Amino acid sequence: MKTSDFNFDLPAELLAEHPSEHRDEARLMVLNRKTETIEHKLFKDVVDYFDEKDLFIFNNTKVFPARLYGNKEKTGAKIEVFLLRELDKETRVWDVLVDPARKIRIGNKLFFTEDESLVAEVIDNTTSRGRTLRFLFDGSYDEFRTKLKELGETPLPKYIKRAVEPEDAERYQTIYAKIEGAVAAPTAGLHFSKHLMKKLEIKGIDFAEVTLHVGLGTFNPIEVEDLSKHKMESEEIIIDEKNADIINKAVDAHRRVCAVGTTTMRALETSVSSNKKISAFNGWTNKFIYPPHDFGVANSMITNFHTPKSTLLMMIAAFAGREFIMHAYEEAVKEQYKFYSYGDAMLIL
């Protein structure tokens, strides 16, 4: 398989700048892999495709406000700092991306507040835009994290050209988000409302949760034509015994098991054993799923519409078949579905 096998024309106006007015009223394209048929619905209709004891698996990661703005010492130049991951809690060392990167060198200091209560020193370079920062803050760890939250902004993807709005803090977060650690939302889950969750519950549908802290690697373009040479960035996964048990019981009972989002699917496929059992897992994954791939757990999935040549499109092509998916995407463009993080959804059965 080559990267160019996953290219298609995506008109710029189909990239969603805002979410749908109500979470569960985004549009839903339903794909049936057996019959290779396509239906057009609303997201809240998803409840009609599942029965009692079927299972939805959600990614309960929580997005933190990862985008900060500081000023460079002496010049006062405005620098965007995107927090990627905490390396050391004690010394407050973080991996970040900086923009514009050409202005930021080892030894530079960045000031985030006028009273200089939060300052960062650049202690290393990691990649072209990557830096390691040591934050200087006179207060407890909890006070430091509170200060980062106060100053941070909802980390909307760069393709959204508008300024962050107050509603983004709520809408770029799933309603079941629990464990903080993601710098991008697991976007398929954004369509679930409290009302829809209640309807699923009343129907007797079971829920399980996994955690995969989504990193910026999810947006990284593939720069090689041969897919076997692409390296994914690592992301952290946590699956506990209780949820592994719920998932294994549903698989054993041959229920419909739905992975909500590519991040959930990636967590499942990382932790599944050769006998199709999920094990409790606490670690990192750099698993890259592309055709052909034998999926071990979920037999249905919910996902948003992805951009051309993206690793996410490759994963769903592995799940539903490349030709069927590319045909469905042609249909989605024709029918003016909205793409990407705040876009519409697809249910693959």
XYZ file of C-alpha atoms in Angstrom:
349
model
C 0.000 0.000 0.000
C 1.192 3.478 -0.896
C 0.356 6.874 0.605
C -0.989 8.056 -2.755
C -3.630 5.261 -2.627
C -5.393 7.372 0.011
C -5.526 10.704 -1.781
C -8.765 12.444 -2.774
C -9.920 15.987 -3.527
C -11.287 17.681 -0.417
C -12.779 21.154 -0.975
C -11.576 23.585 1.715
C -15.140 24.604 2.578
C -15.873 21.074 3.841
C -13.383 21.424 6.722
C -15.612 22.139 9.732
C -14.761 25.408 11.512
C -17.530 24.971 14.122
C -19.320 21.959 15.636
C -22.976 21.193 14.818
C -25.450 23.147 16.980
C -26.327 20.029 19.030
C -23.772 17.264 19.576
C -26.012 14.400 18.465
C -27.424 16.202 15.411
C -24.315 16.071 13.284
C -24.872 14.041 10.130
C -24.105 10.328 10.148
C -23.094 8.206 7.172
C -23.765 4.508 7.864
C -21.613 1.968 5.991
C -22.483 -1.722 5.903
C -19.361 -3.731 5.066
C -21.252 -6.908 4.125
C -23.667 -5.343 1.654
C -21.404 -2.382 0.753
C -24.384 -0.053 1.138
C -24.463 3.533 2.393
C -27.226 5.288 4.366
C -27.529 8.956 5.357
C -28.794 9.626 8.887
C -28.344 11.940 11.892
C -25.934 10.933 14.649
C -28.711 10.340 17.191
C -29.996 7.522 14.895
C -26.951 5.468 15.932
C -29.113 3.950 18.702
C -31.202 2.123 16.036
C -28.249 -0.031 14.942
C -27.523 -1.612 18.335
C -29.334 -4.025 20.650
C -29.342 -4.937 24.318
C -25.954 -6.178 25.559
C -24.078 -4.718 22.587
C -21.030 -2.725 23.720
C -19.728 0.786 23.073
C -16.071 1.387 23.986
C -15.144 5.020 24.640
C -11.796 6.799 25.026
C -12.149 8.759 28.290
C -9.065 10.955 27.828
C -9.505 14.630 28.675
C -8.013 17.471 26.630
C -6.022 20.030 28.592
C -5.619 23.661 27.456
C -2.246 23.013 25.856
C -1.658 26.208 23.860
C 0.079 29.080 25.711
C 1.495 32.396 24.550
C 4.669 33.866 26.035
C 7.039 36.722 25.301
C 10.706 36.258 24.604
C 13.159 37.845 27.014
C 14.665 41.154 25.763
C 12.860 41.292 22.393
C 9.330 40.722 23.737
C 8.498 38.687 20.594
C 5.220 36.734 20.966
C 5.855 32.979 20.959
C 3.270 30.203 20.865
C 4.126 27.297 23.160
C 2.198 24.051 22.652
C 2.561 21.693 25.633
C 3.087 18.117 24.451
C 3.997 16.136 27.547
C 5.316 16.529 31.052
C 8.742 14.901 31.387
C 9.449 15.558 35.077
C 6.896 16.630 37.658
C 9.473 17.665 40.264
C 11.570 19.928 38.037
C 8.589 21.002 35.870
C 10.254 19.984 32.618
C 8.038 19.648 29.518
C 8.365 18.749 25.860
C 6.725 21.488 23.777
C 6.445 22.860 20.250
C 7.283 26.530 19.702
C 6.223 28.871 16.908
C 8.054 30.683 15.364
C 10.789 28.170 16.169
C 13.653 30.006 14.467
C 13.622 32.615 17.250
C 13.912 30.173 20.139
C 17.304 28.820 21.173
C 18.715 26.971 24.183
C 19.124 29.413 27.074
C 16.284 31.724 25.986
C 13.667 32.654 28.566
C 9.946 33.076 27.916
C 7.654 35.137 30.149
C 3.973 34.164 30.360
C 2.708 36.746 32.853
C 3.367 40.447 33.342
C 4.345 39.903 36.981
C 6.875 37.240 35.845
C 5.228 34.631 38.094
C 5.521 32.014 35.316
C 8.728 31.862 33.298
C 10.222 29.066 31.182
C 13.806 28.431 30.179
C 14.699 26.537 26.999
C 17.017 23.678 27.984
C 17.103 21.521 24.822
C 16.067 21.165 21.167
C 14.124 18.026 20.230
C 12.917 18.454 16.624
C 12.720 21.387 14.208
C 9.902 22.995 16.233
C 10.343 20.949 19.388
C 11.985 22.266 22.547
C 12.364 21.109 26.144
C 11.367 23.776 28.657
C 11.919 24.054 32.392
C 9.150 26.110 33.982
C 10.078 28.413 36.858
C 7.161 29.010 39.225
C 7.183 29.884 42.904
C 4.359 27.700 44.228
C 3.198 24.106 44.741
C 2.772 21.651 41.862
C -1.027 21.992 42.044
C -0.746 25.795 41.889
C 1.587 25.449 38.896
C -0.914 23.230 37.034
C -3.725 25.644 37.893
C -1.659 28.502 36.444
C -1.065 26.548 33.204
C -4.830 25.963 32.919
C -5.579 29.653 33.560
C -3.186 30.773 30.833
C -3.785 27.912 28.402
C -6.151 27.907 25.452
C -8.268 25.061 24.010
C -5.870 23.398 21.524
C -8.026 23.530 18.383
C -6.280 22.011 15.344
C -4.341 24.472 13.176
C -6.668 24.006 10.192
C -9.342 25.944 12.137
C -8.383 29.481 11.215
C -10.759 31.344 13.558
C -9.906 32.449 17.098
C -10.788 30.128 19.982
C -14.264 30.906 21.339
C -15.566 30.289 24.891
C -17.805 27.397 23.723
C -14.744 25.498 22.449
C -13.695 24.696 26.026
C -16.837 22.566 26.314
C -17.399 21.393 22.720
C -13.787 20.261 22.065
C -14.201 17.772 24.925
C -16.303 14.612 25.159
C -19.020 14.638 27.835
C -17.405 11.535 29.411
C -13.821 12.916 29.494
C -12.165 11.966 32.800
C -8.416 11.504 32.691
C -6.448 14.567 31.628
C -3.573 14.076 29.211
C -4.665 14.655 25.588
C -3.585 17.592 23.419
C -6.247 16.793 20.802
C -9.791 15.521 21.299
C -10.868 11.958 20.428
C -13.303 13.557 18.011
C -15.727 10.698 17.205
C -16.842 10.921 20.836
C -17.775 14.605 20.541
C -21.139 13.582 19.011
C -22.414 11.851 22.148
C -24.848 13.940 24.215
C -26.167 13.142 27.703
C -29.577 12.504 26.140
C -28.159 10.008 23.609
C -26.113 8.211 26.294
C -29.324 7.829 28.335
C -31.191 6.386 25.306
C -28.395 3.834 24.756
C -28.481 2.932 28.452
C -32.281 2.491 28.440
C -31.929 0.155 25.446
C -29.603 -2.000 27.588
C -26.397 -1.237 25.715
C -23.221 -1.682 27.767
C -20.310 0.755 28.000
C -16.588 0.259 28.554
C -13.780 2.812 28.717
C -10.146 2.860 27.724
C -7.703 5.771 27.893
C -5.469 6.843 25.032
C -3.952 10.288 25.469
C -4.132 11.731 21.956
C -0.910 13.441 20.844
C -0.205 15.804 17.988
C 1.102 12.877 15.950
C -2.520 12.314 14.953
C -2.191 15.368 12.659
C 1.291 14.574 11.308
C 1.395 14.181 7.530
C 2.965 11.020 6.112
C 6.110 11.997 4.261
C 6.973 8.623 2.694
C 5.232 6.826 -0.168
C 5.921 3.341 1.245
C 3.613 3.002 4.292
C 5.836 0.391 5.927
C 8.462 3.121 6.416
C 6.182 5.560 8.302
C 6.829 5.918 12.043
C 3.931 6.896 14.314
C 4.482 9.056 17.384
C 3.953 7.227 20.665
C 0.810 7.804 22.706
C 0.030 6.623 26.234
C -2.624 3.952 26.853
C -4.312 2.781 30.061
C -6.795 -0.121 30.115
C -7.753 -1.490 33.544
C -8.791 -5.059 34.456
C -12.469 -4.130 34.955
C -12.877 -2.676 31.451
C -10.789 -5.430 29.835
C -13.195 -7.925 31.431
C -16.324 -6.092 30.126
C -14.829 -6.056 26.597
C -13.786 -9.728 26.655
C -17.259 -10.838 27.818
C -18.938 -8.968 24.942
C -16.504 -10.486 22.412
C -17.026 -13.999 23.848
C -20.821 -13.536 23.614
C -20.476 -12.472 19.926
C -22.131 -9.115 20.626
C -21.764 -6.071 18.405
C -18.710 -4.282 19.826
C -18.308 -0.673 18.692
C -15.024 1.220 19.013
C -15.857 4.920 19.316
C -13.052 6.558 17.359
C -9.724 5.626 15.827
C -7.967 6.282 19.164
C -10.139 3.673 20.912
C -9.472 1.235 18.067
C -5.728 1.864 18.330
C -5.780 1.206 22.079
C -7.702 -2.055 21.563
C -5.469 -3.295 18.753
C -2.363 -2.539 20.836
C -3.543 -4.542 23.844
C -5.268 -7.503 22.154
C -3.542 -10.897 22.319
C -3.346 -13.498 19.559
C -6.359 -15.322 21.072
C -8.443 -12.121 20.662
C -8.473 -11.246 24.363
C -7.897 -7.759 25.757
C -5.381 -7.565 28.577
C -5.040 -4.768 31.109
C -2.410 -2.416 29.710
C -0.469 0.582 30.948
C 2.141 1.811 28.516
C 2.801 3.456 25.165
C 1.860 2.596 21.606
C 3.271 3.619 18.241
C 1.098 1.111 16.357
C 0.311 2.124 12.787
C -2.778 0.378 11.383
C -3.167 0.279 7.600
C -4.446 -2.308 5.080
C -4.312 -5.241 5.338
C -4.968 -5.639 9.084
C -6.858 -8.315 11.014
C -8.887 -6.570 13.736
C -9.181 -8.538 16.968
C -11.893 -6.895 19.072
C -14.339 -4.388 17.573
C -16.691 -5.432 14.770
C -18.098 -1.918 14.277
C -16.723 1.578 14.723
C -17.668 5.245 14.790
C -15.289 7.770 13.296
C -15.242 11.270 11.835
C -14.308 12.079 8.230
C -10.544 12.341 7.829
C -8.246 14.285 5.569
C -6.503 12.885 2.454
C -3.450 10.658 3.004
C -3.911 10.674 6.809
C -3.061 7.734 9.084
C -6.676 7.867 10.349
C -8.096 7.345 6.850
C -5.705 4.404 6.428
C -6.966 2.782 9.620
C -10.623 2.949 8.584
C -9.679 1.682 5.121
C -8.098 -1.313 6.863
C -11.389 -1.829 8.747
C -13.877 -1.345 5.904
C -11.814 -2.021 2.778
C -9.939 0.652 0.830
C -12.184 0.693 -2.245
C -15.411 0.884 -0.241
C -14.025 3.687 1.956
C -12.729 5.726 -0.973
C -16.125 5.345 -2.654
C -17.857 6.469 0.581
C -15.557 9.491 0.785
C -16.421 10.469 -2.792
C -20.071 10.291 -1.742
C -19.337 12.347 1.406
C -17.754 15.129 -0.672
C -20.680 15.056 -3.112
C -23.205 15.187 -0.247
C -21.291 18.017 1.468
C -20.505 16.188 4.706
C -18.254 18.175 7.046
C -14.752 16.815 7.630
C -12.262 16.608 10.475
C -12.397 17.382 14.196
C -15.672 19.316 14.340
C -17.141 17.503 11.334
C -19.785 14.829 10.756
C -19.562 11.141 11.612
C -19.482 7.694 10.041
C -20.728 4.420 11.524
C -19.112 1.332 10.000
C -20.982 -1.943 10.607
